[in-house]
Short mmCIF file of C-alpha atoms and ligand atoms in Angstrom, two decimals:
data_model
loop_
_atom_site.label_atom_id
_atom_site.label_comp_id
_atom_site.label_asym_id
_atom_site.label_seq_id
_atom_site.Cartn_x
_atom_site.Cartn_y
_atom_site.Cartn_z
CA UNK A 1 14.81 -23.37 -18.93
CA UNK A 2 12.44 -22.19 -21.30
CA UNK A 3 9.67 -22.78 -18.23
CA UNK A 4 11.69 -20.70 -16.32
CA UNK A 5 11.84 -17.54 -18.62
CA UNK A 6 8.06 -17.92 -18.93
CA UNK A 7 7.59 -18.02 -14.97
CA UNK A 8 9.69 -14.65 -14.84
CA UNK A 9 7.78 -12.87 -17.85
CA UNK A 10 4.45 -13.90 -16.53
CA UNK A 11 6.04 -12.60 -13.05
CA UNK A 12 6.94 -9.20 -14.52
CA UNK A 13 3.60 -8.71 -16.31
CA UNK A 14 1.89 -9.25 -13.36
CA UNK A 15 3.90 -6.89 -10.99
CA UNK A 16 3.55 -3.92 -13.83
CA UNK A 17 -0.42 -4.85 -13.49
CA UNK A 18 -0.38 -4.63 -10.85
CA UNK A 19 2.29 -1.07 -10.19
CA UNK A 20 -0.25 0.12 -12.79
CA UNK A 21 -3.29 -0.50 -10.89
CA UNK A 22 -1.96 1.12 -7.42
CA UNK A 23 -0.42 3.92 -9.33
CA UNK A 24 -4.35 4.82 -10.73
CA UNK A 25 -5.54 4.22 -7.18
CA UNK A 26 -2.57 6.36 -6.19
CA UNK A 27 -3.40 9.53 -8.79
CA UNK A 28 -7.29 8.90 -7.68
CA UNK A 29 -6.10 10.34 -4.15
CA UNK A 30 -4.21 12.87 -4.06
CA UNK A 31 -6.90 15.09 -5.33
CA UNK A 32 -8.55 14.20 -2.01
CA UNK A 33 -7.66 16.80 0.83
CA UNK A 34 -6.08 15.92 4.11
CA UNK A 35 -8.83 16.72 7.36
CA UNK A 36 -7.17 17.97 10.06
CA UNK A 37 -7.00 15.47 13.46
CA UNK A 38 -10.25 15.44 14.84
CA UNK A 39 -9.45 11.83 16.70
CA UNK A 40 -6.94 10.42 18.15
CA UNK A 41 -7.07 6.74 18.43
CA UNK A 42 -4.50 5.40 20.42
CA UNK A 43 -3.33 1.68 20.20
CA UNK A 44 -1.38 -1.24 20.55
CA UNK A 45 0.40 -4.07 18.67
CA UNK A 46 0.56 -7.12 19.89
CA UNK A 47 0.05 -11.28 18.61
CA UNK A 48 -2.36 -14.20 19.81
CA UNK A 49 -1.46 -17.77 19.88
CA UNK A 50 1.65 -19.16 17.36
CA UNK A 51 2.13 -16.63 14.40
CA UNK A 52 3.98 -16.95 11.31
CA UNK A 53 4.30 -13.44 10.97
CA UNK A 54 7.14 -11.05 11.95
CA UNK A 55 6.07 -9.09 14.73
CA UNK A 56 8.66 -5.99 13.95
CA UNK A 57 7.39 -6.10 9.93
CA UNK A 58 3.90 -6.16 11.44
CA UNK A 59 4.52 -2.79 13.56
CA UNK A 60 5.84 -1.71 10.97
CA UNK A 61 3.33 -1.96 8.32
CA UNK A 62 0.59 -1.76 10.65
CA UNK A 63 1.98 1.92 11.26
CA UNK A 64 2.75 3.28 8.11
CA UNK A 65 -1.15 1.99 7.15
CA UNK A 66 -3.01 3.71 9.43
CA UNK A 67 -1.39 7.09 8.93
CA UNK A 68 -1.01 7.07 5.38
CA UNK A 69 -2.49 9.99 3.81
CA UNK A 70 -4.45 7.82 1.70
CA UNK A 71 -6.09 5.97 4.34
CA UNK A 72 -8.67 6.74 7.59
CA UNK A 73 -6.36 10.14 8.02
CA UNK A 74 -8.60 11.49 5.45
CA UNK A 75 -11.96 10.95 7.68
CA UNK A 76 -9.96 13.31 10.48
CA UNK A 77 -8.41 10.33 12.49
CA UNK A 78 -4.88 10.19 13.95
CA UNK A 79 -3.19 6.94 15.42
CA UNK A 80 -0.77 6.97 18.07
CA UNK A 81 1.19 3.36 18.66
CA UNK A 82 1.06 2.91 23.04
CA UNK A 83 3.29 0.24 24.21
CA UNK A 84 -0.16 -1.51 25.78
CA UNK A 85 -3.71 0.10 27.03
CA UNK A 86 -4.33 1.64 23.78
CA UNK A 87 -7.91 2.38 22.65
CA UNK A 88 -7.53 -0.44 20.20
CA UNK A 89 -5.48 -3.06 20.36
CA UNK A 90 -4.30 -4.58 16.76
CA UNK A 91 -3.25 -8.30 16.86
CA UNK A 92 -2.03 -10.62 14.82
CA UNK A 93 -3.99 -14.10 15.41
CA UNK A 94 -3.33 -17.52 14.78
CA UNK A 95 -6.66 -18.62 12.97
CA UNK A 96 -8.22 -20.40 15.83
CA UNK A 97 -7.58 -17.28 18.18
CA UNK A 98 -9.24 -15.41 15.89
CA UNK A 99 -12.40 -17.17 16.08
CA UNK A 100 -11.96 -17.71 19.88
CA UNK A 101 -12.22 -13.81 20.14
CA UNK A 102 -16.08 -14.41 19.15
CA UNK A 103 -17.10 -17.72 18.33
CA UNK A 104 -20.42 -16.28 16.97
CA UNK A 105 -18.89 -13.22 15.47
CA UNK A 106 -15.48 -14.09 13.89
CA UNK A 107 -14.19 -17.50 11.92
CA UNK A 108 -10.90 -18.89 11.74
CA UNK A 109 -10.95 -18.16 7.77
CA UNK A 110 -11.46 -14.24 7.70
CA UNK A 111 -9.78 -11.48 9.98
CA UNK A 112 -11.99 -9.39 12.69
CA UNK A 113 -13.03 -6.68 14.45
CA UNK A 114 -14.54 -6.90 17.90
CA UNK A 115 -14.89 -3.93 19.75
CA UNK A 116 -11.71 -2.76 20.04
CA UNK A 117 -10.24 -6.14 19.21
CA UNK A 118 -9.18 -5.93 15.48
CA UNK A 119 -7.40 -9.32 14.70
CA UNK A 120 -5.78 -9.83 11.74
CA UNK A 121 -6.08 -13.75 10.52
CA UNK A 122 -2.45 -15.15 10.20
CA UNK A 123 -3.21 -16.91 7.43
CA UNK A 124 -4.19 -14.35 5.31
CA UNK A 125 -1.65 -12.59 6.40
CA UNK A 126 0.86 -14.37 5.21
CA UNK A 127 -0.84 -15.67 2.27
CA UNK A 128 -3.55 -13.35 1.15
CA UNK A 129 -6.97 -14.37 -0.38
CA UNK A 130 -8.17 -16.19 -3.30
CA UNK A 131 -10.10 -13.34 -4.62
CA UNK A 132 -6.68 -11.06 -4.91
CA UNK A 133 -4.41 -13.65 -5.42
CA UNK A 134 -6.58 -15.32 -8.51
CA UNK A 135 -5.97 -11.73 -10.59
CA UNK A 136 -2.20 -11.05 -9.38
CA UNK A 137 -2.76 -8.64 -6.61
CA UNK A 138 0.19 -8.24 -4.59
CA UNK A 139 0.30 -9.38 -0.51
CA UNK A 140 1.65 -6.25 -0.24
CA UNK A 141 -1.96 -4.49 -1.56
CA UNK A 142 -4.53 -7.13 0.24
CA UNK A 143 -2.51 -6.55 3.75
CA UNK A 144 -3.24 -2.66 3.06
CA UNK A 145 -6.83 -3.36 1.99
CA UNK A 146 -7.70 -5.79 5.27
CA UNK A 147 -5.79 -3.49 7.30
CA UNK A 148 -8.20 -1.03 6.27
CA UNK A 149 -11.20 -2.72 6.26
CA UNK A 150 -10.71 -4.41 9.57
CA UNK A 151 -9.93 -0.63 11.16
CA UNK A 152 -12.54 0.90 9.73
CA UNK A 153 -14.86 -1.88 11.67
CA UNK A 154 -13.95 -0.41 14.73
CA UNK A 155 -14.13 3.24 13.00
CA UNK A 156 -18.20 2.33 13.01
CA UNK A 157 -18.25 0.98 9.63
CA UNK A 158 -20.50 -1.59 8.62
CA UNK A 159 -20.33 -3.65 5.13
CA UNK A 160 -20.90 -2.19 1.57
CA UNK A 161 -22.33 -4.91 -0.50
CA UNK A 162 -21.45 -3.32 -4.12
CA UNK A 163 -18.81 -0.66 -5.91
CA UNK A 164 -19.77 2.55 -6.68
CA UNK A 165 -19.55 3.10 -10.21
CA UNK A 166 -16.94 5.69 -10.63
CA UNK A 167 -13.70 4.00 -12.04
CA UNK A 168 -15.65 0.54 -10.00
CA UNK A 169 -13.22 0.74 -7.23
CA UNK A 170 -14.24 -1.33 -4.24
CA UNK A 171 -15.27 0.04 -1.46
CA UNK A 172 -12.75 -0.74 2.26
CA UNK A 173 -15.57 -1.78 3.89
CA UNK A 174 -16.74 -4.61 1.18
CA UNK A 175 -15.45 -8.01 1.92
CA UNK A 176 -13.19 -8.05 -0.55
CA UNK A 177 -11.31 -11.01 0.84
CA UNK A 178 -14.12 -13.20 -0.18
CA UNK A 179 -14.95 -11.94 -3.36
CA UNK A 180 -14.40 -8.67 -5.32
CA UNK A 181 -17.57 -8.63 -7.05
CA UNK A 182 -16.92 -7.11 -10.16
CA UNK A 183 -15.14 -4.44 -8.40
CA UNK A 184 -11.61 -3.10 -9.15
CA UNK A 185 -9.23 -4.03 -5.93
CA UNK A 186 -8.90 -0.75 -3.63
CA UNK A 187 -6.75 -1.07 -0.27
CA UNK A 188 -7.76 2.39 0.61
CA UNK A 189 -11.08 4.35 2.04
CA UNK A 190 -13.34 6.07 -0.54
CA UNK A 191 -14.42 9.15 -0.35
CA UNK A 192 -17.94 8.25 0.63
CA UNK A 193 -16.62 6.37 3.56
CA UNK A 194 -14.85 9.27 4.82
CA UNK A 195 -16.36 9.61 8.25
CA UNK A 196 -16.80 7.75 11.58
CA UNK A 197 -18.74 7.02 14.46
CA UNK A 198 -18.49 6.67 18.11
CA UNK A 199 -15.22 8.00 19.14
ZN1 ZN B 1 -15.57 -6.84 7.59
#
C-alpha cells in the first residue's frame, strides 16, 4: 500500500517536471515569429513491416507535429498530408525495416531519414529512449523531439554535436535519443536551425 502511494507521488513529481520543463520550452517560443509558407512539403503516412503502433494516433500526431507553430513552420515550411505520392513519405517501421531501408545508413536501434524516406523506429516509438526516459521525460515529448529531428534530416539538416549555451537547450538535430549530453531535452527547432536546404 504504502509502495503504492510512493509509485503515485514519485509519478506526480515527475509529470509536474516534466509540465514544468515543456511549459519553459513553451514560453521560450512564442517570442519567436511565425515565417510565412515559403515550402510546401507534401507527404504521406504510411507503416513498414508488423507495427505496434496505432496507425490513426500516428496520423494524428505526426500532423499536429509538423505544423505546430513551434516546430519547422518557423523555418517557412508548410506540410500538406497526400493520401500517397507525397514528397516525403513518413513511416512507421518495424526495427528491422528500418535498417533494411539502408543497411549502411540506418540501424534497427535508432529511427531514419533517407531521402525522402523518414522512418520512425517502432520501438522507440512505443517506448522512447534511455536518455529521456532515465530523467522522466514523457513519450509524449521524445515522439515530438524524433519527429523533429528525423524531419529536419530530410529538411537538409545534418547533426549538431553540442547545446548552445543559452538556457542549454538541445539542439533537434543532436541525437538526443542516444544521449543528451548535458543538454536540457528540447522536442522543438532552435532558432539557429531555422532554415533549410534543397527544396
Ligand atoms: Zn539524426
Amino acid at each position: 500500500m504504502l509502495g503504492g502511494l510512493v509509485g503515485l507521488i514519485v509519478a506526480a513529481e515527475v509529470a509536474r517536471t516534466d509540465m514544468e520543463a515543456q511549459q519553459k520550452v513553451d514560453s521560450y517560443y512564442v517570442t519567436v515569429s511565425k515565417a510565412e509558407p515559403q515550402f510546401v512539403v507534401t507527404y504521406d503516412v504510411s507503416s513498414r513491416g508488423t507495427v505496434r503502433g496505432d496507425m490513426d494516433e500516428f496520423r494524428r500526431i505526426v500532423a499536429e507535429t509538423l505544423n505546430d507553430e513551434r516546430g519547422w513552420v518557423r523555418a517557412g515550411v508548410k506540410f500538406e498530408e497526400v493520401k500517397s505520392g507525397g514528397r516525403m513519405h513518413v513511416i512507421l517501421a518495424e526495427p528491422k525495416e528500418v535498417k533494411a531501408a539502408s543497411p549502411t545508413i540506418c540501424s534497427d536501434k535508432l529511427s531514419c531519414s533517407v531521402g525522402s524516406l523518414v522512418l520512425l523506429n517502432d520501438d522507440r516509438w512505443m517506448g522512447g529512449s534511455d536518455s529521456y526516459n532515465e530523467i522522466g521525460v514523457s513519450l509524449e515529448r521524445y515522439r515530438l523531439m524524433v519527429l523533429n529531428h528525423e524531419v529536419g534530416h530530410f529538411l537538409g539538416h545534418g547533426h549538431i554535436q553540442s547545446c548552445e549555451t543559452e538556457q542549454g537547450m538541445a539542439p533537434v538535430m543532436l541525437q538526443q535519443s542516444t544521449g543528451l549530453h548535458g543538454c536540457e531535452p528540447n522536442s522543438w527547432p532552435l532558432p539557429s536551425e531555422l532554415w533549410v536546404k534543397g527544396l
